[in-house]
Amino acid sequence: DDSRILTMEVTRFGQDEALVIVRDVTRLHNLEQMRRDFVANVSHELRTPLTVIAGYLETLQMSGQAPRNWERPLTQMSEQTVRMTGLVNDLLLLARLETSERDTGRDRVSVRQLMEQVAGEARSLSGGRHEITVECIEDCTITGTAGELHSAFANLAFNAVKYSPDGGPIELRWRLDAAGGHFSVKDCGIGIDPVHIPRLTERFYRVDAGRSRESGGTGLGLAIVKHVLLRHGANLTVSSVPGRGSTFTLNFPTHKLTLASSA
Ligand code: ADP
């Protein structure tokens, strides 16, 4: 198959002159495809060995036959296995999100139910250190893929917990206006310096790698959020004040929404 992929860029000069630049990006496109396939294959292949390791570790811990003084190392091995499993799952999810077609999800997801579910999960992650509230006055359903929407909402809520180490309130809000529906998560945590904001959704980008790792982060959460949003015609806005806290907002266009009261 020798079909080519071209991009065209047109710049007009006055009435009847234009500069047209055509680029052949076939090679670039193929390389991207190879990278994605490679990551997806490696992630998939890592799952089986990880399951075996996690299984035997658990058996050993439960058996009471672990060598003396091995409790701490064994606990650490389990924790790191859980972490690596999370990383591998996130990589696989990201590879799938990048390759599958957009706008194909047909689930009707209740925003209020999703927010309550995510708030519950965030509360258990928080272990009572934060006061997590939900405000959803006008419930809607979003048309899309339920699992992906859950990942996007949950990632923001979990980040709010992870990056407000001193606790404090976390507000999950849903609001409608002429432009569409907006889901926001507001925390009173460490905040983000504005220079970092444009890069937050890059894979493995972290403001502070040490802190992220400590809190169990993989650096893939916001990359996943971005790709879920792309596939739902939505976008992300971030506002933050270092030392005071952040607000992350998912903006959904009106055509993806149905008012729950009209159902
Ligand atoms: P991670 O797994 O490291 O949390 P993410 O992709 O979810 O990865 O986030 C990328 C980086 O953005 C984080 O490492 C952190 O530095 C920053 N970040 C994300 N959410 C918040 C937040 N609510 N408050 C402060 N920093 C945040």
CSV table of C-alpha atoms and ligand atoms in Angstrom, one decimal:
chain,number,residue,atom,x,y,z
A,1,ASP,CA,0.0,0.0,0.0
A,2,ASP,CA,1.7,3.2,-1.1
A,3,SER,CA,-1.0,5.7,-0.2
A,4,ARG,CA,0.5,8.9,1.2
A,5,ILE,CA,-0.6,11.3,3.9
A,6,LEU,CA,-0.3,15.0,3.0
A,7,THR,CA,-0.9,18.1,5.0
A,8,MET,CA,-1.6,21.4,3.2
A,9,GLU,CA,-1.0,24.9,4.6
A,10,VAL,CA,-2.4,28.0,2.7
A,11,THR,CA,-1.3,31.5,3.4
A,12,ARG,CA,-3.1,34.2,1.4
A,13,PHE,CA,-1.5,37.4,0.2
A,14,GLY,CA,-4.0,40.1,-0.7
A,15,GLN,CA,-6.6,39.4,-3.4
A,16,ASP,CA,-5.2,36.8,-5.7
A,17,GLU,CA,-1.9,35.4,-4.4
A,18,ALA,CA,-1.4,32.6,-2.0
A,19,LEU,CA,1.5,30.5,-0.7
A,20,VAL,CA,0.6,26.8,-0.6
A,21,ILE,CA,2.9,24.4,1.3
A,22,VAL,CA,2.2,20.7,0.9
A,23,ARG,CA,4.1,18.3,3.2
A,24,ASP,CA,4.3,14.5,3.0
A,25,VAL,CA,3.9,13.3,6.6
A,26,THR,CA,3.5,9.6,5.8
A,27,ARG,CA,6.7,8.6,7.4
A,28,LEU,CA,6.0,10.6,10.6
A,29,HIS,CA,2.5,9.1,10.7
A,30,ASN,CA,3.9,5.6,10.4
A,31,LEU,CA,6.5,6.2,13.1
A,32,GLU,CA,3.7,7.4,15.4
A,33,GLN,CA,1.7,4.3,14.7
A,34,MET,CA,4.7,2.1,15.4
A,35,ARG,CA,5.3,3.9,18.7
A,36,ARG,CA,1.7,3.4,19.8
A,37,ASP,CA,1.7,-0.3,18.8
A,38,PHE,CA,4.9,-0.9,20.6
A,39,VAL,CA,3.7,0.7,23.8
A,40,ALA,CA,0.4,-1.2,23.6
A,41,ASN,CA,2.2,-4.5,23.0
A,42,VAL,CA,4.8,-4.1,25.7
A,43,SER,CA,2.1,-3.1,28.2
A,44,HIS,CA,0.0,-6.1,27.3
A,45,GLU,CA,2.9,-8.5,27.6
A,46,LEU,CA,3.8,-7.1,31.1
A,47,ARG,CA,0.4,-7.9,32.5
A,48,THR,CA,0.7,-11.7,32.8
A,49,PRO,CA,4.1,-11.7,34.6
A,50,LEU,CA,2.8,-9.0,37.0
A,51,THR,CA,-0.3,-11.1,37.8
A,52,VAL,CA,1.9,-14.1,38.6
A,53,ILE,CA,4.3,-12.0,40.8
A,54,ALA,CA,1.3,-10.4,42.7
A,55,GLY,CA,-0.3,-13.8,43.2
A,56,TYR,CA,2.7,-15.5,44.7
A,57,LEU,CA,3.5,-12.5,46.9
A,58,GLU,CA,0.1,-12.5,48.3
A,59,THR,CA,0.2,-16.3,48.9
A,60,LEU,CA,3.6,-15.9,50.7
A,61,GLN,CA,2.3,-13.0,52.9
A,62,MET,CA,-0.9,-14.9,53.8
A,63,SER,CA,0.9,-18.2,54.5
A,64,GLY,CA,2.8,-16.9,57.5
A,65,GLN,CA,5.9,-18.8,56.1
A,66,ALA,CA,7.8,-15.7,55.0
A,67,PRO,CA,11.4,-15.6,56.3
A,68,ARG,CA,11.8,-13.6,59.5
A,69,ASN,CA,12.4,-9.8,59.0
A,70,TRP,CA,10.9,-10.0,55.5
A,71,GLU,CA,7.6,-8.3,56.4
A,72,ARG,CA,8.7,-4.8,55.3
A,73,PRO,CA,10.4,-5.9,52.1
A,74,LEU,CA,7.4,-8.0,51.2
A,75,THR,CA,5.1,-5.2,51.8
A,76,GLN,CA,7.2,-2.9,49.6
A,77,MET,CA,7.3,-5.5,46.9
A,78,SER,CA,3.5,-5.7,47.0
A,79,GLU,CA,3.1,-1.9,46.9
A,80,GLN,CA,5.5,-1.6,43.9
A,81,THR,CA,3.7,-4.4,42.1
A,82,VAL,CA,0.4,-2.6,42.6
A,83,ARG,CA,2.0,0.6,41.3
A,84,MET,CA,3.5,-1.1,38.2
A,85,THR,CA,0.1,-2.7,37.5
A,86,GLY,CA,-1.5,0.7,37.6
A,87,LEU,CA,1.2,2.1,35.3
A,88,VAL,CA,0.8,-0.7,32.8
A,89,ASN,CA,-3.0,-0.4,32.8
A,90,ASP,CA,-2.8,3.4,32.3
A,91,LEU,CA,-0.4,2.9,29.3
A,92,LEU,CA,-2.7,0.4,27.8
A,93,LEU,CA,-5.7,2.6,28.3
A,94,LEU,CA,-3.9,5.6,26.7
A,95,ALA,CA,-2.8,3.5,23.7
A,96,ARG,CA,-6.4,2.4,23.2
A,97,LEU,CA,-7.7,6.0,23.5
A,98,GLU,CA,-5.2,7.2,21.0
A,99,THR,CA,-6.1,4.6,18.3
A,100,SER,CA,-9.8,4.1,18.5
A,101,GLU,CA,-12.3,6.4,16.7
A,102,ARG,CA,-13.7,9.5,18.2
A,103,ASP,CA,-17.4,10.2,19.0
A,104,THR,CA,-18.4,6.6,19.0
A,105,GLY,CA,-19.6,6.2,22.6
A,106,ARG,CA,-23.3,5.7,22.9
A,107,ASP,CA,-23.7,5.4,26.7
A,108,ARG,CA,-25.9,7.9,28.5
A,109,VAL,CA,-24.0,8.8,31.7
A,110,SER,CA,-25.8,10.6,34.5
A,111,VAL,CA,-23.5,13.4,35.7
A,112,ARG,CA,-25.0,13.4,39.2
A,113,GLN,CA,-24.5,9.6,39.6
A,114,LEU,CA,-21.0,9.8,38.2
A,115,MET,CA,-20.1,12.7,40.6
A,116,GLU,CA,-21.5,10.8,43.6
A,117,GLN,CA,-19.5,7.7,42.6
A,118,VAL,CA,-16.3,9.6,42.1
A,119,ALA,CA,-16.8,11.6,45.3
A,120,GLY,CA,-17.1,8.3,47.2
A,121,GLU,CA,-13.9,6.9,45.7
A,122,ALA,CA,-12.1,10.1,46.4
A,123,ARG,CA,-13.3,10.0,50.0
A,124,SER,CA,-11.8,6.5,50.5
A,125,LEU,CA,-8.5,7.7,48.9
A,126,SER,CA,-8.5,10.7,51.3
A,127,GLY,CA,-9.1,8.6,54.4
A,128,GLY,CA,-11.1,11.4,56.0
A,129,ARG,CA,-8.5,14.1,55.6
A,130,HIS,CA,-10.6,16.2,53.2
A,131,GLU,CA,-14.1,17.4,53.1
A,132,ILE,CA,-15.4,16.4,49.7
A,133,THR,CA,-18.7,18.0,48.5
A,134,VAL,CA,-20.8,17.5,45.4
A,135,GLU,CA,-23.0,20.2,43.9
A,136,CYS,CA,-25.1,19.3,40.9
A,137,ILE,CA,-28.2,21.4,40.6
A,138,GLU,CA,-29.2,20.6,37.0
A,139,ASP,CA,-28.5,17.0,36.3
A,140,CYS,CA,-27.7,16.0,32.7
A,141,THR,CA,-26.7,12.9,30.9
A,142,ILE,CA,-23.5,13.0,28.8
A,143,THR,CA,-23.5,10.8,25.6
A,144,GLY,CA,-20.2,9.0,25.4
A,145,THR,CA,-18.2,6.0,26.8
A,146,ALA,CA,-19.0,5.4,30.5
A,147,GLY,CA,-15.7,4.0,31.5
A,148,GLU,CA,-13.7,6.7,29.9
A,149,LEU,CA,-15.8,9.5,31.4
A,150,HIS,CA,-15.3,7.8,34.8
A,151,SER,CA,-11.5,7.9,34.3
A,152,ALA,CA,-11.6,11.6,33.4
A,153,PHE,CA,-13.8,12.7,36.4
A,154,ALA,CA,-11.9,10.4,38.8
A,155,ASN,CA,-8.5,11.5,37.7
A,156,LEU,CA,-9.3,15.1,38.6
A,157,ALA,CA,-10.8,14.2,41.9
A,158,PHE,CA,-7.9,11.9,42.9
A,159,ASN,CA,-5.4,14.6,41.9
A,160,ALA,CA,-7.2,17.1,44.1
A,161,VAL,CA,-6.8,14.7,47.1
A,162,LYS,CA,-3.1,13.8,46.2
A,163,TYR,CA,-2.0,17.4,45.8
A,164,SER,CA,-3.6,18.8,48.9
A,165,PRO,CA,-1.5,17.0,51.4
A,166,ASP,CA,-2.7,19.2,54.3
A,167,GLY,CA,-6.3,18.3,53.7
A,168,GLY,CA,-9.0,20.9,53.3
A,169,PRO,CA,-12.2,21.2,51.3
A,170,ILE,CA,-12.6,19.7,47.8
A,171,GLU,CA,-15.6,20.8,45.7
A,172,LEU,CA,-17.0,18.8,42.8
A,173,ARG,CA,-19.4,21.0,40.8
A,174,TRP,CA,-21.5,20.7,37.7
A,175,ARG,CA,-22.8,23.9,36.0
A,176,LEU,CA,-24.7,24.6,32.8
A,177,ASP,CA,-24.5,27.7,30.6
A,178,ALA,CA,-25.0,28.7,27.0
A,179,ALA,CA,-21.7,27.1,26.0
A,180,GLY,CA,-22.4,23.7,27.5
A,181,GLY,CA,-21.8,21.8,30.8
A,182,HIS,CA,-18.8,22.2,33.0
A,183,PHE,CA,-17.5,19.8,35.6
A,184,SER,CA,-15.0,21.3,38.0
A,185,VAL,CA,-12.9,20.1,40.8
A,186,LYS,CA,-11.6,22.8,43.2
A,187,ASP,CA,-8.9,22.0,45.8
A,188,CYS,CA,-7.0,24.1,48.4
A,189,GLY,CA,-3.8,22.3,47.8
A,190,ILE,CA,-0.2,23.1,46.7
A,191,GLY,CA,-1.3,24.7,43.4
A,192,ILE,CA,0.7,24.9,40.2
A,193,ASP,CA,3.0,27.6,38.8
A,194,PRO,CA,1.5,29.0,35.6
A,195,VAL,CA,4.6,28.0,33.6
A,196,HIS,CA,3.7,24.4,34.0
A,197,ILE,CA,0.1,24.5,33.0
A,198,PRO,CA,0.4,24.2,29.2
A,199,ARG,CA,2.4,21.0,29.7
A,200,LEU,CA,0.4,19.2,32.3
A,201,THR,CA,-1.4,16.9,29.9
A,202,GLU,CA,1.9,15.5,28.3
A,203,ARG,CA,2.6,11.9,29.1
A,204,PHE,CA,4.9,11.6,32.2
A,205,TYR,CA,5.0,15.4,32.8
A,206,ARG,CA,5.1,16.2,36.5
A,207,VAL,CA,5.7,19.4,38.3
A,208,ASP,CA,7.5,17.6,41.0
A,209,ALA,CA,8.4,14.0,40.2
A,210,GLY,CA,9.2,13.1,43.8
A,211,ARG,CA,5.9,14.2,45.2
A,212,SER,CA,4.0,12.6,42.4
A,213,ARG,CA,5.7,9.3,42.9
A,214,GLU,CA,5.2,9.5,46.7
A,215,SER,CA,1.4,10.0,46.2
A,216,GLY,CA,1.3,7.0,43.8
A,217,GLY,CA,1.1,9.0,40.6
A,218,THR,CA,2.2,7.7,37.2
A,219,GLY,CA,2.3,11.0,35.3
A,220,LEU,CA,-0.3,9.6,32.9
A,221,GLY,CA,-3.5,10.8,34.6
A,222,LEU,CA,-4.0,14.1,32.8
A,223,ALA,CA,-2.8,12.6,29.5
A,224,ILE,CA,-5.6,10.1,29.8
A,225,VAL,CA,-8.0,13.0,30.7
A,226,LYS,CA,-7.0,14.9,27.6
A,227,HIS,CA,-7.5,11.9,25.3
A,228,VAL,CA,-10.9,11.1,26.8
A,229,LEU,CA,-12.0,14.7,26.3
A,230,LEU,CA,-10.8,14.8,22.7
A,231,ARG,CA,-12.9,11.7,22.0
A,232,HIS,CA,-16.0,13.5,23.5
A,233,GLY,CA,-15.6,16.9,21.9
A,234,ALA,CA,-14.7,18.4,25.3
A,235,ASN,CA,-11.8,20.3,26.6
A,236,LEU,CA,-9.9,21.1,29.9
A,237,THR,CA,-9.3,24.4,31.5
A,238,VAL,CA,-7.0,24.9,34.5
A,239,SER,CA,-6.7,27.8,36.9
A,240,SER,CA,-4.3,27.7,39.8
A,241,VAL,CA,-2.5,29.8,42.4
A,242,PRO,CA,0.7,28.3,43.8
A,243,GLY,CA,0.3,27.6,47.5
A,244,ARG,CA,-3.5,28.2,47.4
A,245,GLY,CA,-5.0,25.6,45.2
A,246,SER,CA,-6.3,24.6,41.8
A,247,THR,CA,-9.5,24.3,39.8
A,248,PHE,CA,-9.6,21.8,36.9
A,249,THR,CA,-12.6,22.1,34.6
A,250,LEU,CA,-14.0,19.7,31.9
A,251,ASN,CA,-16.1,21.6,29.4
A,252,PHE,CA,-18.6,19.6,27.4
A,253,PRO,CA,-20.4,21.0,24.4
A,254,THR,CA,-24.2,21.3,24.5
A,255,HIS,CA,-24.8,18.6,21.8
A,256,LYS,CA,-23.3,15.9,24.0
A,257,LEU,CA,-25.8,16.7,26.8
A,258,THR,CA,-29.4,15.9,27.6
A,259,LEU,CA,-31.1,17.5,30.5
A,260,ALA,CA,-32.2,14.8,33.0
A,261,SER,CA,-35.4,16.6,33.9
A,262,SER,CA,-36.6,16.5,30.2
A,263,ALA,CA,-36.2,12.7,30.1
B,1,ADP,P1,0.4,12.2,38.4
B,1,ADP,O1,0.2,10.7,38.2
B,1,ADP,O2,1.8,12.6,38.6
B,1,ADP,O3,-0.6,12.8,39.3
B,1,ADP,P2,-1.1,13.6,36.3
B,1,ADP,O4,-1.0,13.5,34.8
B,1,ADP,O5,-2.4,13.3,36.9
B,1,ADP,O6,0.1,12.7,36.9
B,1,ADP,O7,-0.7,15.1,36.7
B,1,ADP,C1,0.5,15.7,36.1
B,1,ADP,C2,1.1,16.7,37.1
B,1,ADP,O8,0.2,17.8,37.3
B,1,ADP,C3,1.2,16.1,38.6
B,1,ADP,O9,2.4,15.4,38.7
B,1,ADP,C4,1.2,17.4,39.4
B,1,ADP,O10,2.5,18.0,39.4
B,1,ADP,C5,0.3,18.3,38.6
B,1,ADP,N1,-1.1,18.3,39.2
B,1,ADP,C6,-2.2,17.6,38.7
B,1,ADP,N2,-3.3,17.9,39.4
B,1,ADP,C7,-2.9,18.8,40.4
B,1,ADP,C8,-3.6,19.5,41.5
B,1,ADP,N3,-4.9,19.3,41.7
B,1,ADP,N4,-2.9,20.3,42.2
B,1,ADP,C9,-1.5,20.5,42.0
B,1,ADP,N5,-0.9,19.9,41.0
B,1,ADP,C10,-1.5,19.0,40.2
